PDB file of C-alpha atoms in Angstrom:
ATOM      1  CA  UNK B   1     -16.777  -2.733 -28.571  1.00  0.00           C
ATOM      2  CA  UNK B   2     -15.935  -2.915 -24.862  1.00  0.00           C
ATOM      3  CA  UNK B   3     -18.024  -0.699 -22.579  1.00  0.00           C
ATOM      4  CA  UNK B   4     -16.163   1.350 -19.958  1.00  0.00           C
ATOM      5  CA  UNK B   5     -17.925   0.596 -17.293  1.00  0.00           C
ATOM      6  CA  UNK B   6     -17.140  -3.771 -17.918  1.00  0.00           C
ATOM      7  CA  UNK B   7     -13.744  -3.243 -16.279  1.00  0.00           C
ATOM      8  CA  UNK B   8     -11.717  -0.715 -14.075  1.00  0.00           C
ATOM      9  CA  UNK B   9      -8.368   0.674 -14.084  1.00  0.00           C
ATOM     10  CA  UNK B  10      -5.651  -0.935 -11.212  1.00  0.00           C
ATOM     11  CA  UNK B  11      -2.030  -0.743 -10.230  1.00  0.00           C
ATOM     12  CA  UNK B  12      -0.840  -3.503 -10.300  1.00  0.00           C
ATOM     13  CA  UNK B  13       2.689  -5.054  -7.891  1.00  0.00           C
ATOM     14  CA  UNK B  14       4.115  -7.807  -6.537  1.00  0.00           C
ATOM     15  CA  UNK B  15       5.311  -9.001  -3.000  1.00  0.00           C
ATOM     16  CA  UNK B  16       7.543 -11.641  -3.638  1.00  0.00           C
ATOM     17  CA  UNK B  17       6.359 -13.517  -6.286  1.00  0.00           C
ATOM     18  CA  UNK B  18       2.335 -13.518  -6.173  1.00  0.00           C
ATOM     19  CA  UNK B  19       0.893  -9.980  -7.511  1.00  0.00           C
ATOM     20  CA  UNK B  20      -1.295  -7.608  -5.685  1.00  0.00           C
ATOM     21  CA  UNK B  21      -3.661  -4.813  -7.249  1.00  0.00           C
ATOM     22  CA  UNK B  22      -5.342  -1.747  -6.129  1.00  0.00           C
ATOM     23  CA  UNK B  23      -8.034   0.448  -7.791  1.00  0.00           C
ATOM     24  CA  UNK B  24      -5.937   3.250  -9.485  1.00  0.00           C
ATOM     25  CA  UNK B  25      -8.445   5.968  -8.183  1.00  0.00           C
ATOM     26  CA  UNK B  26      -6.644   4.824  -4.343  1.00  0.00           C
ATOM     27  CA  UNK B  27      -2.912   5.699  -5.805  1.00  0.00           C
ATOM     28  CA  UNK B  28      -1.665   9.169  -5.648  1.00  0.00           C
ATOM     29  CA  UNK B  29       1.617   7.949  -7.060  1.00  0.00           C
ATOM     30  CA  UNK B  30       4.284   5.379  -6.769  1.00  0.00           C
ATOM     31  CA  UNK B  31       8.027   6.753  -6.188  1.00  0.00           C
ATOM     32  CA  UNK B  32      10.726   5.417  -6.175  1.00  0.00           C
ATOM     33  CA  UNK B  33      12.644   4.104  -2.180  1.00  0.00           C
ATOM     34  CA  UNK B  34      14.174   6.590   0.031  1.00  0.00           C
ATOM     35  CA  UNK B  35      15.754   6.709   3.517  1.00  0.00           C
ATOM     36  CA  UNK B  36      13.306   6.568   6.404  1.00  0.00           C
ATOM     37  CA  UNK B  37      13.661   7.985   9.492  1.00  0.00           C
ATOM     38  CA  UNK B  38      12.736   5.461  12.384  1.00  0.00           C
ATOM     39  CA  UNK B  39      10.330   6.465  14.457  1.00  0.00           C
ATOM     40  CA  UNK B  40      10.364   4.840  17.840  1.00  0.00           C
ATOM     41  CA  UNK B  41       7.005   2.533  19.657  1.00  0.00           C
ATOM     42  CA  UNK B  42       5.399   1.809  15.654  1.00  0.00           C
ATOM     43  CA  UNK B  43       3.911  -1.612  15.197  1.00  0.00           C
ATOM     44  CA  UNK B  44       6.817  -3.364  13.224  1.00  0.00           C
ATOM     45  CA  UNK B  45       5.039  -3.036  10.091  1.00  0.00           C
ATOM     46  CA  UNK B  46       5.511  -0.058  10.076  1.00  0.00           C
ATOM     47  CA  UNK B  47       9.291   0.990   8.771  1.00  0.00           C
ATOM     48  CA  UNK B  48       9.083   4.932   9.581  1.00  0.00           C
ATOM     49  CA  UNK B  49       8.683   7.858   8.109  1.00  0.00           C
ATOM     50  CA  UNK B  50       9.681   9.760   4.926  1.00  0.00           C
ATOM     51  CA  UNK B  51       9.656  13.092   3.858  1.00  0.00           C
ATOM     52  CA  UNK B  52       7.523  13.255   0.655  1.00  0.00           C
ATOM     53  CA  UNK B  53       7.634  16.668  -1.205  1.00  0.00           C
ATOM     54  CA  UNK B  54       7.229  18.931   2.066  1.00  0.00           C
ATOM     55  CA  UNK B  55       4.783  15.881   3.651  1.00  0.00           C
ATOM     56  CA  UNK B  56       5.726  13.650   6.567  1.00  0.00           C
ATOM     57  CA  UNK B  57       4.858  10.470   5.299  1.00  0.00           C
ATOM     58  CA  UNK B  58       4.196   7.249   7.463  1.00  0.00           C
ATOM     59  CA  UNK B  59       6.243   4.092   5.414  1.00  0.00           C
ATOM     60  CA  UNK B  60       4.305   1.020   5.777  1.00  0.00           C
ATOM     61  CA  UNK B  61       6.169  -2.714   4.647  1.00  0.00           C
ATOM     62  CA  UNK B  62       3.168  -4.277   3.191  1.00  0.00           C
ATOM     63  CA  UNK B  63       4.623  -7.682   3.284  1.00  0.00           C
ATOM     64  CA  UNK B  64       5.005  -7.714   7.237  1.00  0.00           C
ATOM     65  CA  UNK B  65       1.649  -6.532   7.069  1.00  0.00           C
ATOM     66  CA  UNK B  66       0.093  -8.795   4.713  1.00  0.00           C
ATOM     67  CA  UNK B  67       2.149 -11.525   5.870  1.00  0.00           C
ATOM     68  CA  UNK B  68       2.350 -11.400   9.774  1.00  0.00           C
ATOM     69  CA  UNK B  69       5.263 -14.184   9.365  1.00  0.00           C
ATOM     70  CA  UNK B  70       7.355 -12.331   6.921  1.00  0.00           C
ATOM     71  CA  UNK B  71      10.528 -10.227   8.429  1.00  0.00           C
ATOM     72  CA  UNK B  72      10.277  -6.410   9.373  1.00  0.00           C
ATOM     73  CA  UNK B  73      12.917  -5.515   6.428  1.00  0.00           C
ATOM     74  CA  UNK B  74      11.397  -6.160   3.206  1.00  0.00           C
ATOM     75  CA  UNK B  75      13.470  -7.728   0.639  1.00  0.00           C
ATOM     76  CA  UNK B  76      15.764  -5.739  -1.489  1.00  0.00           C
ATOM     77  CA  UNK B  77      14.962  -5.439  -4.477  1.00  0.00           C
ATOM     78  CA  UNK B  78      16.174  -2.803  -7.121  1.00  0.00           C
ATOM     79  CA  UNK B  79      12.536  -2.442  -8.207  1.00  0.00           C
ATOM     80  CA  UNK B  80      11.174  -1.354  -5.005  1.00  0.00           C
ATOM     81  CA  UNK B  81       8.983   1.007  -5.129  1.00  0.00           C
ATOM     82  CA  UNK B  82       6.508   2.663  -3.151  1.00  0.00           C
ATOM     83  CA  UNK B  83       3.001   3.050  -3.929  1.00  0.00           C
ATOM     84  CA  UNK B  84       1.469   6.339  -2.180  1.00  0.00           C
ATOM     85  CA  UNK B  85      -2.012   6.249  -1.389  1.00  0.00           C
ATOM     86  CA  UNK B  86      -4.877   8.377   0.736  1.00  0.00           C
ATOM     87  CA  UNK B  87      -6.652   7.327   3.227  1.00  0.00           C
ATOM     88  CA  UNK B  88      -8.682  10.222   5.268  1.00  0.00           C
ATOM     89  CA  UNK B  89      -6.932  12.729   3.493  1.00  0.00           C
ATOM     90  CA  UNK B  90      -3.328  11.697   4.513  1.00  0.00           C
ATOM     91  CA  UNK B  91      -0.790   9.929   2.636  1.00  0.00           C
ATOM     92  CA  UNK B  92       0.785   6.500   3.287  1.00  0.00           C
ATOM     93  CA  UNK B  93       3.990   4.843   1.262  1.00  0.00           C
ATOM     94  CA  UNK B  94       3.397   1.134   1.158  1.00  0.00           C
ATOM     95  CA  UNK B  95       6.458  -0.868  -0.029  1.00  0.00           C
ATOM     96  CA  UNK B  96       6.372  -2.884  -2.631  1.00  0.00           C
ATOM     97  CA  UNK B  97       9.029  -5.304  -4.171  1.00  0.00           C
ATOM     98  CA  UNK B  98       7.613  -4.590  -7.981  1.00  0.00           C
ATOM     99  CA  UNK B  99       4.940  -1.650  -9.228  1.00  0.00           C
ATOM    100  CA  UNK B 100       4.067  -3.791 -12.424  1.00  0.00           C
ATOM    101  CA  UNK B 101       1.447  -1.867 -14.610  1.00  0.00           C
ATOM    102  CA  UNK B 102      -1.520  -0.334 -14.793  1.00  0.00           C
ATOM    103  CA  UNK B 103      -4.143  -2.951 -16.000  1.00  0.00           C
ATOM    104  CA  UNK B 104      -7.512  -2.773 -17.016  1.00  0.00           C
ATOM    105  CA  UNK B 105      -9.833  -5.457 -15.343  1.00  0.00           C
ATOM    106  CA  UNK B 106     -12.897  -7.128 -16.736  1.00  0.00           C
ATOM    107  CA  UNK B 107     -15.243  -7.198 -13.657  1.00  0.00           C
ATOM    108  CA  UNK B 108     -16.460 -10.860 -15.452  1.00  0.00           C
ATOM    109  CA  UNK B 109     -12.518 -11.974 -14.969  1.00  0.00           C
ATOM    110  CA  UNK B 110     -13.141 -11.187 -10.475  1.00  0.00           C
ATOM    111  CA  UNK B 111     -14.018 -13.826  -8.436  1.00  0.00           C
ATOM    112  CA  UNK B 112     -15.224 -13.062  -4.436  1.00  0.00           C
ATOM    113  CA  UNK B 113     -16.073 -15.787  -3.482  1.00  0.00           C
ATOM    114  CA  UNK B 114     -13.078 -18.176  -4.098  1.00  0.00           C
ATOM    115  CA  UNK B 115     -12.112 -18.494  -0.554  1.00  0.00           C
ATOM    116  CA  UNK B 116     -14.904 -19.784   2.318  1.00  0.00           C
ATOM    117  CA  UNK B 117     -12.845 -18.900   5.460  1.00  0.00           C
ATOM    118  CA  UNK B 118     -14.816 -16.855   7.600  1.00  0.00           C
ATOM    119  CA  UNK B 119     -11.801 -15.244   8.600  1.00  0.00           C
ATOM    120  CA  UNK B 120     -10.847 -13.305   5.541  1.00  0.00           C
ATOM    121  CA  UNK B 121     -10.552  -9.562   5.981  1.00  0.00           C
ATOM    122  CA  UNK B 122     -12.229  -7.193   4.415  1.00  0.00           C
ATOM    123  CA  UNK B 123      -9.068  -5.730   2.501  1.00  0.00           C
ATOM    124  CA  UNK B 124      -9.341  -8.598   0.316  1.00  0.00           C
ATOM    125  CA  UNK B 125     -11.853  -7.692  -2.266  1.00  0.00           C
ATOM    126  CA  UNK B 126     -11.438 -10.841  -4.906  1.00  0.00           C
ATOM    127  CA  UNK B 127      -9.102 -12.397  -7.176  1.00  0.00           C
ATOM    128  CA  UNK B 128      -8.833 -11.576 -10.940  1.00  0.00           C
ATOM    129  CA  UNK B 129      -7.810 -14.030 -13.769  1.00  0.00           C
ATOM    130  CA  UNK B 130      -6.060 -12.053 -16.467  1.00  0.00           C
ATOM    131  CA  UNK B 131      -4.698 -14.842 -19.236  1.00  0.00           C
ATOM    132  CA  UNK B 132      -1.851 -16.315 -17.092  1.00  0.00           C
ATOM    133  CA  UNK B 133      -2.257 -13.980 -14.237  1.00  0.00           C
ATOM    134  CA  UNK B 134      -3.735 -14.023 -11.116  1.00  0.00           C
ATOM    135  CA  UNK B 135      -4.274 -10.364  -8.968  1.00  0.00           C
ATOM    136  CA  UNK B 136      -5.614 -10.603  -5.057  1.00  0.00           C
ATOM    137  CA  UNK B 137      -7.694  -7.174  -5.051  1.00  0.00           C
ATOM    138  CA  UNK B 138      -6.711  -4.951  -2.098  1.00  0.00           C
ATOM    139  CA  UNK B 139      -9.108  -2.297  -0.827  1.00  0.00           C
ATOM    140  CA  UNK B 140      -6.768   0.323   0.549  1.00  0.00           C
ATOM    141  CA  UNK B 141      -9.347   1.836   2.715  1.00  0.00           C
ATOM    142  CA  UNK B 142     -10.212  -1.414   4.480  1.00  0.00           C
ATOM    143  CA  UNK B 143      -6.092  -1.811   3.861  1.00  0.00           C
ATOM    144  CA  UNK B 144      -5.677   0.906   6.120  1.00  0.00           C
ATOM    145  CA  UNK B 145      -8.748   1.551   8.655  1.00  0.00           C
ATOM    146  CA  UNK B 146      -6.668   0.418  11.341  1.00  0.00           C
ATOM    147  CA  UNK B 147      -3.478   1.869  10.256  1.00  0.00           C
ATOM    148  CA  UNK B 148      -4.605   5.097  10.231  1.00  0.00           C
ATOM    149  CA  UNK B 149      -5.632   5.233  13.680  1.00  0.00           C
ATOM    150  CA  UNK B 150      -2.233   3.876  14.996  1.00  0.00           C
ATOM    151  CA  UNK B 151      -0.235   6.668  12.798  1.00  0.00           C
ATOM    152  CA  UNK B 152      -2.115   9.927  13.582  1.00  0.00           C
ATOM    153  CA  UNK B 153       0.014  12.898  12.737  1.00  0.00           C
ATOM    154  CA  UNK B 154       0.347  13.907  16.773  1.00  0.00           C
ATOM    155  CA  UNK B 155       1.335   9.768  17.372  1.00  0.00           C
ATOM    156  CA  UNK B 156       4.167  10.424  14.922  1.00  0.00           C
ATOM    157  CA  UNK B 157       5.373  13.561  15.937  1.00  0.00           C
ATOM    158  CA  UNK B 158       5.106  12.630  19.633  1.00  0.00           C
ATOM    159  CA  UNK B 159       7.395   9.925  19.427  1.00  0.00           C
ATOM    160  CA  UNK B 160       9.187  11.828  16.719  1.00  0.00           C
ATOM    161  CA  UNK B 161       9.551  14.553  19.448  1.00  0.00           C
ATOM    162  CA  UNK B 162      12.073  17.303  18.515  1.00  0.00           C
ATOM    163  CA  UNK B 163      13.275  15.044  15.145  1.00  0.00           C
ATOM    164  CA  UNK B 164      10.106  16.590  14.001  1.00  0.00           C
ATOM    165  CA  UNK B 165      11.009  19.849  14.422  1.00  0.00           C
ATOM    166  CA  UNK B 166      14.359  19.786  12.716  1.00  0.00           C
ATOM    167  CA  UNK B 167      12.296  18.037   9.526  1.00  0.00           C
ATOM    168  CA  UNK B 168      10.379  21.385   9.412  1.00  0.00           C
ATOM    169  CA  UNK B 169      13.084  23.656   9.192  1.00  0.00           C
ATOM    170  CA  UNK B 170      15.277  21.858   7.426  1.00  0.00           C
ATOM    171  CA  UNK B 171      12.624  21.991   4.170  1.00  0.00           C
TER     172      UNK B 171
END
């Protein structure tokens, strides 16, 4: 019988075609695309804002952030999804192309030490080998440390200005 605490629950997605995971316990939810409202001076990463059930929530395209090289729009893909997590008690949508399943993983099937670059951020938590599968494990705290700085609430609705307002009384 497998013991509980052997393995650990994770979304699993995919960016283009290699597949990402988080620990469940960082998701709130993952919804399904909506329009964002542009919100002027954001690093390019970043693709706006949406209004998530009564919560002005900062959209972040994990690809251009990921993947410095990769363009500002992410692809289109009918699957995309976003996956909404917390970080210092405030919500961020990260887009994904594909939200693929909830898995668990064996803590014996993650590997940290598979890269020797001393360059590697701290996001990057290990790979997992699941049968034909491989999963890069994203922190979303380490994910986000610097995010959350650049998208404080007052940041947003400063350069939101009076859009902000109108989003308020239009709820």
């Amino acid at each position: 019988m497998k013991d509980a605490f052997d393995e650990f629950k994770a979304v699993a997605f995919k960016i283009g075609s290699e597949e990402f995971a988080f620990y469940v316990k960082q998701v709130l939810s993952i919804e399904k695309t909506q329009r964002v409202t542009v919100v002027p001076a954001m690093p390019k990463h970043v693709l706006g804002v949406i209004n998530l059930r009564g919560t002005i929530t900062p959209v972040i395209n994990l690809s251009t952030l990921l993947f410095s090289e990769a363009e500002s729009n992410p692809h289109e893909y009918s699957s995309q999804r976003y996956i909404v997590v917390k970080y210092e008690d405030k919500p961020f949508a990260l887009v994904v192309d594909e939200a693929t399943d909830v898995l668990d993983i064996p803590h014996d099937s993650i590997q940290t030490n598979t890269v020797t670059d001393q360059n590697i951020p701290s996001y990057l938590t290990g790979i997992s080998k699941l049968e034909n599968r491989l999963l890069t494990l994203l922190d979303v705290d380490q994910l986000l440390i610097s995010e959350a700085s650049a998208l404080k609430p007052e940041t947003i609705n400063h350069s939101l200005g009076s859009e902000e307002h109108e989003i308020q009384h239009s709820r």
